[in-house]
Amino acid sequence: MSGRGLTDMNDLISLCKRRAIIFPSSEIYGGINSCWDYGPLGAELKRNIKEAWWHRVVQQRDDVVGVDTSIIMHPAVWRASGHVENFTDPLVDCKACKQRFRADHLKADRCPECGGELTEARQFNLMFKTYLGPVEESAAIVYLRPETAQGIFVDFRTVRDAARLRVPFGIAQIGKSFRNEVTPGNFVFRTREFEQMELEFFVDHRTDMEWFEYWVNERYQWYLDLGVRPEKLRRRPHEKDELAHYAKGCVDVEYEFPFGFSEIEGIAHRGTFDLSQHIEHSGKDLSYFDDLTGERYVPICVESSAGVDRALLTFLVDAYENDEANERVVLHLHPRIAPVKVAVLPLSKKAELIEKAQALRAELREEWVTAYDDAGSIGRRYRRQDEVGTPFCVTVDFQSLEDQQVTVRDRDTMAQDRIPIGRVREYLRERLKGNGR
Ligand code: GAP
């Protein structure tokens, strides 16, 4: 498949807007910087990614359970976690053009836009603040969570006891997080509101490094299994000076976007830091008692933290092909995450064809997300499905009325098979290999 992969982000951004996959939020009011809405196909794609993660990390395992914790938590959580004090970026303003930058992203000490003089750097906390209840007073200040992980740590004891979990075990969750980023950008890569898929996996000091390596490889493999090309993906261990003081290791999974290799997920050995902080600040016992060995200890945490929106961007960028030879843009999305699995297309608007096509569609949608399209030439309709990544199109034509056969077209090879209409479901099951839902 020559030409697969995106070189210019604008091509993807305009496809996403044209097909209402992702587009600026509040557009009728002129949009709002770096806030994006997912339309019908984008919402399906996002859902499929989250389900693929949840299925693999939670449902298919005996040692992981899932939770769904509150976005607004007691403000003491963020003092204990260190976010109130340390979750900051150094900020500078240009005195001439008034643009704002992250000081640690600048290569020189002048404004990169106009060469103007910059202010002194000041620390800017990335947490969004709001008030709980109707009275705006400092006692009521709360934060929108900047990560989902802390909900897991504070619920550690309750979940462990209720689910009767033995170390090693994990607690996972998917949910929205918020960061008042100084420099959001690159489409949905860095935004102020985003979703995370996080796993906190608790282990003992004898097996911690083994588990750390296990999760690095397992999480890397997840992207490959969903079709990301291996030459575009890498694991980058953090340098010593990048590591938090409590961390024994951290590896980023990075993808080579048109704007360079960038982090899509981090796997971190967090030591006992988080649980110990919450033990100290809450005064509650969050240690673990092993009734087989008689040991009591605070488990070590190995974390994997992925961004839903970054994973989605990775899959879109990697799947994109401008197939000039066939005059089409195609998204080679893995069938597991493709928003629509099969489109049914009657060759013309003749009533008998529409009736037959709609009956087939009704049968197929019992099993898969389907589309139906009877507008425009068949070539254009194939291309409309190609550019949103639909793996199969089924065409009902005049001959179908006679011989009860239809044509199934494969998105990637464009090969067409003529098969009995009664066999379509089985044919797709074989090729989607349980990846349809
Ligand atoms: N609990 C650990 C944690 O939150 P992080 O490296 O700050 O670690 C983890 O974030 C992942 O969350 C990132 O790898 C990225 O995929 C996603 N993420 C972080 N900030 C983001 C933002 N501003 N926009 C979109 N995704 C973001």
Coordinates of C-alpha atoms and ligand atoms in Angstrom, one line a residue:
M1 CA 0.0 0.0 0.0
S2 CA 2.1 2.8 -1.2
G3 CA 1.6 6.2 0.2
R4 CA 0.1 5.1 3.5
G5 CA 0.6 7.6 6.3
L6 CA -0.1 11.3 6.7
T7 CA 2.4 14.0 5.9
D8 CA 0.4 17.2 6.4
M9 CA -1.9 17.4 9.5
N10 CA -4.2 19.8 7.6
D11 CA -5.3 17.0 5.2
L12 CA -6.6 15.0 8.2
I13 CA -8.1 18.1 9.9
S14 CA -10.0 18.9 6.7
L15 CA -11.2 15.3 6.2
C16 CA -12.4 15.2 9.9
K17 CA -14.3 18.5 9.4
R18 CA -15.7 17.5 6.0
R19 CA -17.1 14.3 7.4
A20 CA -17.9 15.7 10.8
I21 CA -15.6 13.2 12.5
I22 CA -14.0 16.0 14.7
F23 CA -14.6 19.7 14.3
P24 CA -14.2 22.8 16.4
S25 CA -16.5 23.1 19.5
S26 CA -19.0 26.0 19.6
E27 CA -18.4 26.7 15.9
I28 CA -21.5 28.8 15.5
Y29 CA -19.9 31.2 18.0
G30 CA -16.6 31.2 16.2
G31 CA -15.2 28.1 18.1
I32 CA -13.1 28.1 21.3
N33 CA -9.4 27.6 21.2
S34 CA -8.4 23.9 21.2
C35 CA -11.8 22.5 22.1
W36 CA -13.1 19.9 19.7
D37 CA -16.4 18.0 19.2
Y38 CA -16.6 14.5 17.9
G39 CA -19.5 14.0 15.4
P40 CA -21.3 10.7 14.7
L41 CA -18.3 8.9 13.1
G42 CA -15.8 10.3 15.6
A43 CA -18.0 9.3 18.5
E44 CA -18.2 5.7 17.2
L45 CA -14.4 5.6 16.7
K46 CA -13.7 6.9 20.1
R47 CA -16.1 4.5 21.7
N48 CA -14.5 1.6 19.8
I49 CA -11.0 2.6 21.0
K50 CA -12.2 2.8 24.7
E51 CA -13.9 -0.5 24.3
A52 CA -10.9 -2.2 22.8
W53 CA -8.8 -0.9 25.8
W54 CA -11.4 -1.9 28.4
H55 CA -11.9 -5.3 26.9
R56 CA -8.1 -6.1 26.9
V57 CA -7.0 -4.4 30.1
V58 CA -10.1 -5.2 32.3
Q59 CA -12.6 -7.7 31.0
Q60 CA -10.1 -10.3 29.6
R61 CA -8.1 -10.4 32.8
D62 CA -8.6 -11.9 36.3
D63 CA -6.3 -9.5 37.9
V64 CA -7.8 -6.1 36.9
V65 CA -11.1 -4.5 37.8
G66 CA -12.6 -1.2 36.6
V67 CA -14.0 1.8 38.3
D68 CA -15.6 5.1 37.3
T69 CA -14.7 7.8 39.9
S70 CA -15.8 11.4 40.3
I71 CA -14.2 14.2 38.3
I72 CA -14.5 16.6 41.3
M73 CA -12.7 15.2 44.3
H74 CA -11.9 16.5 47.8
P75 CA -9.3 19.3 47.3
A76 CA -7.1 17.5 49.9
V77 CA -6.5 14.8 47.2
W78 CA -4.5 17.3 45.1
R79 CA -2.5 18.5 48.0
A80 CA -1.5 14.9 48.9
S81 CA -0.7 14.0 45.3
G82 CA 1.5 17.0 44.9
H83 CA -0.5 18.6 42.1
V84 CA -1.4 21.8 44.1
E85 CA 2.3 22.5 44.6
N86 CA 4.0 21.0 41.6
F87 CA 1.7 20.6 38.7
T88 CA 2.9 23.7 37.1
D89 CA 4.5 24.9 33.8
P90 CA 6.9 27.9 33.6
L91 CA 5.1 30.7 31.7
V92 CA 6.6 33.7 29.9
D93 CA 4.9 36.6 28.0
C94 CA 6.3 38.6 25.1
K95 CA 6.3 42.2 26.2
A96 CA 5.9 43.4 22.6
C97 CA 3.3 41.0 20.9
K98 CA 1.8 39.7 24.2
Q99 CA 2.0 36.1 23.1
R100 CA 2.4 33.5 25.8
F101 CA 4.9 30.6 25.8
R102 CA 6.2 27.8 28.0
A103 CA 9.6 28.8 29.0
D104 CA 10.9 25.2 28.9
H105 CA 9.8 25.0 25.2
L106 CA 11.9 28.0 24.1
K107 CA 15.2 27.7 22.4
A108 CA 16.3 31.3 22.9
D109 CA 15.5 34.0 25.5
R110 CA 13.6 36.2 23.0
C111 CA 10.1 35.9 21.6
P112 CA 10.1 33.2 18.9
E113 CA 7.3 35.1 17.0
C114 CA 8.6 38.7 17.0
G115 CA 12.0 38.7 18.7
G116 CA 10.6 40.9 21.5
E117 CA 11.7 40.8 25.1
L118 CA 10.2 38.2 27.4
T119 CA 8.9 38.6 31.0
E120 CA 10.5 36.6 33.8
A121 CA 9.2 33.0 34.0
R122 CA 6.4 32.4 36.5
Q123 CA 4.9 29.1 37.6
F124 CA 1.4 28.5 36.3
N125 CA -0.7 25.7 37.9
L126 CA -2.5 23.6 35.2
M127 CA -5.4 22.6 37.3
F128 CA -8.8 24.2 36.5
K129 CA -10.4 25.7 39.6
T130 CA -14.1 26.0 40.3
Y131 CA -16.4 26.4 43.3
L132 CA -18.5 23.7 44.9
G133 CA -22.0 25.1 45.7
P134 CA -23.4 28.5 45.0
V135 CA -21.1 30.6 47.1
E136 CA -17.8 31.7 45.5
E137 CA -15.5 31.7 48.5
S138 CA -12.1 30.2 48.9
A139 CA -13.3 27.5 51.3
A140 CA -15.4 26.1 48.4
I141 CA -12.6 25.9 45.8
V142 CA -12.3 22.5 44.1
Y143 CA -10.4 21.3 41.0
L144 CA -11.3 19.5 37.9
R145 CA -9.1 16.4 38.0
P146 CA -6.0 16.6 35.8
E147 CA -5.6 12.8 35.8
T148 CA -8.0 9.9 36.5
A149 CA -5.3 8.1 38.6
Q150 CA -6.0 9.8 41.9
G151 CA -9.6 8.5 42.0
I152 CA -8.1 5.0 41.9
F153 CA -5.6 5.6 44.7
V154 CA -8.1 7.1 47.1
D155 CA -10.5 4.2 46.4
F156 CA -7.7 1.6 46.7
R157 CA -8.9 0.1 50.0
T158 CA -12.6 0.0 49.3
V159 CA -12.1 -1.6 45.9
R160 CA -9.5 -4.1 47.0
D161 CA -11.7 -5.2 49.9
A162 CA -14.9 -5.4 47.9
A163 CA -13.3 -7.3 45.0
R164 CA -11.2 -9.4 47.3
L165 CA -8.1 -8.8 45.2
R166 CA -4.6 -10.2 46.0
V167 CA -1.4 -8.5 44.9
P168 CA -0.6 -8.4 42.0
F169 CA -3.8 -6.7 40.9
G170 CA -4.8 -3.6 39.0
I171 CA -7.6 -1.0 39.0
A172 CA -8.4 0.7 35.8
Q173 CA -10.6 3.6 34.6
I174 CA -11.4 5.7 31.6
G175 CA -12.6 9.2 32.0
K176 CA -12.2 12.9 31.3
S177 CA -9.3 14.9 32.6
F178 CA -8.7 18.7 32.4
R179 CA -5.5 20.7 32.2
N180 CA -5.2 24.4 31.5
E181 CA -2.4 23.8 29.0
V182 CA -0.3 26.9 28.2
T183 CA 0.2 25.8 24.6
P184 CA -2.5 23.4 23.4
G185 CA -2.3 22.4 19.8
N186 CA -1.7 19.9 17.0
F187 CA -5.4 19.1 16.6
V188 CA -6.5 16.8 19.4
F189 CA -3.0 15.9 20.5
R190 CA -2.8 18.5 23.3
T191 CA -6.1 19.9 24.5
R192 CA -7.4 21.3 27.8
E193 CA -10.2 18.7 28.1
F194 CA -9.3 15.1 27.1
E195 CA -9.9 11.5 28.1
Q196 CA -7.5 9.1 29.7
M197 CA -7.4 5.4 30.0
E198 CA -5.4 4.6 33.1
L199 CA -4.3 1.4 34.9
E200 CA -2.7 1.4 38.3
F201 CA -1.3 -2.0 38.9
F202 CA -0.2 -2.9 42.4
V203 CA 2.8 -5.3 43.0
D204 CA 5.3 -6.2 45.6
H205 CA 9.0 -5.3 45.8
R206 CA 10.1 -8.8 44.5
T207 CA 8.3 -8.5 41.2
D208 CA 8.0 -4.8 40.5
M209 CA 10.5 -4.6 37.7
E210 CA 9.1 -7.7 36.0
W211 CA 5.7 -6.2 36.0
F212 CA 7.0 -2.8 34.8
E213 CA 8.5 -4.5 31.7
Y214 CA 5.4 -6.6 31.2
W215 CA 3.2 -3.5 31.0
V216 CA 5.6 -1.6 28.8
N217 CA 5.5 -4.5 26.3
E218 CA 1.8 -5.3 26.7
R219 CA 0.7 -1.7 26.1
Y220 CA 3.1 -1.3 23.1
Q221 CA 1.6 -4.4 21.6
W222 CA -1.9 -3.1 21.9
Y223 CA -1.2 -0.4 19.4
L224 CA 0.4 -2.9 17.0
D225 CA -2.5 -5.3 17.4
L226 CA -4.9 -2.5 16.4
G227 CA -2.9 -2.1 13.2
V228 CA -0.4 0.7 13.9
R229 CA 2.7 0.3 11.7
P230 CA 5.6 -0.8 13.8
E231 CA 8.1 1.5 12.1
K232 CA 6.2 4.5 13.4
L233 CA 6.0 3.3 17.0
R234 CA 8.7 3.3 19.6
R235 CA 9.3 2.8 23.3
R236 CA 11.4 5.6 24.8
P237 CA 12.8 5.1 28.3
H238 CA 13.1 8.4 30.3
E239 CA 16.5 9.7 31.1
K240 CA 17.4 9.8 34.8
D241 CA 16.8 13.6 35.0
E242 CA 13.3 13.2 33.5
L243 CA 12.2 10.9 36.2
A244 CA 10.2 11.9 39.3
H245 CA 12.2 11.4 42.5
Y246 CA 10.0 8.5 43.6
A247 CA 10.0 6.7 40.1
K248 CA 12.3 3.8 39.3
G249 CA 11.5 4.0 35.6
C250 CA 9.3 5.4 33.0
V251 CA 8.9 4.5 29.3
D252 CA 6.9 6.5 26.8
V253 CA 5.2 4.9 23.9
E254 CA 5.7 7.4 21.1
Y255 CA 4.3 7.6 17.6
E256 CA 5.9 9.5 14.7
F257 CA 3.3 12.1 13.8
P258 CA 3.9 14.6 11.0
F259 CA 5.1 17.0 13.8
G260 CA 7.7 14.4 15.0
F261 CA 7.9 11.5 17.5
S262 CA 5.5 12.4 20.4
E263 CA 4.2 10.6 23.5
I264 CA 0.9 8.8 23.3
E265 CA 1.2 6.8 26.5
G266 CA 3.4 6.6 29.6
I267 CA 4.2 3.5 31.6
A268 CA 5.7 4.4 35.0
H269 CA 7.1 2.7 38.0
R270 CA 5.7 5.0 40.7
G271 CA 7.0 3.2 43.7
T272 CA 4.8 3.6 46.8
F273 CA 4.6 7.3 46.4
D274 CA 0.8 7.8 45.8
L275 CA -0.5 5.4 48.4
S276 CA 2.0 6.6 51.0
Q277 CA 1.0 10.3 50.4
H278 CA -2.7 9.4 50.8
I279 CA -1.9 7.4 54.0
E280 CA -0.1 10.4 55.4
H281 CA -2.6 13.1 54.4
S282 CA -5.8 11.1 55.1
G283 CA -4.6 9.3 58.2
K284 CA -6.2 6.1 56.8
D285 CA -4.5 2.8 56.5
L286 CA -4.1 2.0 52.8
S287 CA -1.5 -0.8 53.4
Y288 CA -2.0 -4.3 52.1
F289 CA -2.0 -7.4 54.3
D290 CA -1.0 -10.7 52.7
D291 CA -2.7 -13.3 54.8
L292 CA -0.6 -16.1 53.2
T293 CA 2.8 -14.7 54.1
G294 CA 1.7 -12.5 57.1
E295 CA 3.4 -9.5 55.5
R296 CA 1.9 -6.0 55.7
Y297 CA 3.2 -3.4 53.2
V298 CA 2.3 -0.5 50.9
P299 CA 2.3 -2.0 47.4
I300 CA 4.4 -0.5 44.6
C301 CA 2.4 0.9 41.7
V302 CA 3.1 0.4 38.0
E303 CA 1.0 2.8 36.0
S304 CA 0.0 2.8 32.4
S305 CA -1.6 6.1 31.3
A306 CA -2.9 6.6 27.8
G307 CA -4.8 9.4 26.2
V308 CA -8.0 8.4 24.3
D309 CA -7.7 11.4 22.0
R310 CA -4.0 10.8 21.3
A311 CA -4.6 7.1 20.6
L312 CA -7.4 8.2 18.2
L313 CA -5.2 10.7 16.5
T314 CA -2.5 8.0 16.2
F315 CA -4.9 5.6 14.5
L316 CA -6.2 8.2 12.1
V317 CA -2.8 9.5 11.1
D318 CA -1.4 6.0 10.7
A319 CA -4.5 4.8 8.7
Y320 CA -4.5 7.7 6.3
E321 CA -3.6 7.2 2.7
N322 CA -3.9 9.6 -0.2
D323 CA -4.3 6.8 -2.9
E324 CA -3.7 8.9 -5.9
A325 CA -3.7 6.0 -8.3
N326 CA -7.2 5.2 -7.4
E327 CA -8.2 8.8 -6.9
R328 CA -9.4 8.3 -3.3
V329 CA -8.5 9.0 0.2
V330 CA -8.7 5.9 2.4
L331 CA -8.5 5.3 6.1
H332 CA -7.1 1.8 6.6
L333 CA -8.5 1.6 10.1
H334 CA -8.4 -1.8 11.9
P335 CA -12.0 -3.2 11.7
R336 CA -12.1 -3.4 15.5
I337 CA -12.1 0.4 15.7
A338 CA -13.6 1.4 12.3
P339 CA -16.7 3.5 13.0
V340 CA -18.8 1.7 10.5
K341 CA -18.1 -2.0 9.6
V342 CA -20.2 -2.4 6.5
A343 CA -22.2 -0.2 4.1
V344 CA -25.1 -1.4 2.0
L345 CA -25.5 0.4 -1.3
P346 CA -28.4 -0.2 -3.8
L347 CA -27.1 0.4 -7.3
S348 CA -30.1 2.7 -8.1
K349 CA -33.1 4.2 -6.4
K350 CA -35.4 1.7 -8.0
A351 CA -37.9 0.6 -5.3
E352 CA -37.1 -3.2 -5.5
L353 CA -33.4 -2.5 -5.1
I354 CA -34.0 -0.2 -2.1
E355 CA -36.3 -2.7 -0.5
K356 CA -33.8 -5.5 -0.9
A357 CA -30.8 -3.4 0.3
Q358 CA -32.7 -2.2 3.3
A359 CA -33.7 -5.7 4.3
L360 CA -30.1 -6.7 4.1
R361 CA -29.0 -3.7 6.1
A362 CA -31.6 -4.6 8.8
E363 CA -30.1 -8.1 9.0
L364 CA -26.5 -6.9 9.2
R365 CA -27.1 -4.2 11.8
E366 CA -28.1 -6.8 14.3
E367 CA -24.4 -7.6 14.4
W368 CA -22.5 -4.6 13.2
V369 CA -22.7 -0.8 12.9
T370 CA -23.8 -0.3 9.3
A371 CA -24.4 2.5 6.9
Y372 CA -26.8 2.8 4.0
D373 CA -26.3 5.1 1.1
D374 CA -28.3 5.4 -2.1
A375 CA -27.2 8.9 -3.3
G376 CA -24.8 9.5 -6.2
S377 CA -22.7 7.2 -8.4
I378 CA -21.5 3.9 -7.0
G379 CA -17.9 5.0 -7.4
R380 CA -18.5 8.1 -5.3
R381 CA -20.3 6.1 -2.7
Y382 CA -17.4 3.7 -2.4
R383 CA -15.1 6.7 -2.0
R384 CA -17.3 8.2 0.7
Q385 CA -17.0 4.9 2.7
D386 CA -13.2 4.6 2.0
E387 CA -12.4 7.9 3.5
V388 CA -14.1 7.1 6.7
G389 CA -12.5 3.6 6.9
T390 CA -15.6 1.3 6.3
P391 CA -14.0 -2.1 5.7
F392 CA -16.7 -3.5 3.5
C393 CA -19.4 -2.3 1.0
V394 CA -22.2 -4.5 -0.2
T395 CA -23.8 -3.5 -3.5
V396 CA -27.3 -4.7 -4.4
D397 CA -27.8 -4.4 -8.2
F398 CA -30.4 -5.3 -10.8
Q399 CA -28.8 -8.8 -11.2
S400 CA -29.4 -9.4 -7.5
L401 CA -33.1 -9.3 -8.1
E402 CA -32.6 -12.3 -10.5
D403 CA -29.9 -14.3 -8.9
Q404 CA -30.1 -13.3 -5.2
Q405 CA -26.4 -12.4 -5.3
V406 CA -24.6 -9.2 -4.2
T407 CA -21.1 -7.8 -4.6
V408 CA -18.9 -7.3 -1.6
R409 CA -16.0 -4.9 -2.0
D410 CA -13.0 -4.8 0.3
R411 CA -11.8 -1.3 1.3
D412 CA -8.1 -2.1 1.2
T413 CA -7.7 -4.2 -1.9
M414 CA -10.8 -2.9 -3.7
A415 CA -11.3 -6.5 -4.7
Q416 CA -14.9 -7.5 -5.3
D417 CA -16.6 -10.9 -4.6
R418 CA -20.0 -12.0 -5.9
I419 CA -21.8 -14.0 -3.2
P420 CA -25.3 -15.2 -2.4
I421 CA -27.2 -12.6 -0.3
G422 CA -27.9 -15.3 2.3
R423 CA -24.1 -15.7 2.8
V424 CA -23.2 -12.1 3.5
R425 CA -23.4 -12.3 7.2
E426 CA -21.1 -15.4 7.3
Y427 CA -18.7 -13.9 4.8
L428 CA -18.3 -10.8 6.9
R429 CA -18.0 -12.7 10.2
E430 CA -15.1 -14.7 8.7
R431 CA -13.3 -11.5 7.6
L432 CA -14.1 -9.3 10.6
K433 CA -13.1 -12.2 12.8
G434 CA -15.1 -11.1 15.8
N435 CA -13.8 -7.6 15.4
G436 CA -17.1 -6.2 14.4
R437 CA -18.6 -4.9 17.6
Ligands
GAP1 N1 -1.4 9.7 35.6 C1 -0.3 9.9 34.9 C2 -0.5 10.9 33.8 O1 -1.5 11.6 33.8 P1 0.7 12.1 31.8 O2 2.0 11.7 31.1 O3 0.6 13.5 32.3 O4 0.6 11.1 33.0 C3 -0.8 10.5 30.4 O5 -0.5 11.8 30.9 C4 -1.4 10.6 29.0 O6 -2.5 11.4 29.0 C5 -0.4 11.2 27.9 O7 0.5 10.2 27.4 C6 -1.4 11.6 26.9 O8 -1.8 10.5 26.1 C7 -2.6 12.0 27.7 N2 -2.6 13.5 27.9 C8 -1.9 14.2 28.8 N3 -2.1 15.5 28.6 C9 -2.9 15.7 27.6 C10 -3.5 16.8 26.9 N4 -3.3 18.0 27.3 N5 -4.3 16.5 25.8 C11 -4.5 15.3 25.3 N6 -4.0 14.2 26.0 C12 -3.2 14.4 27.0

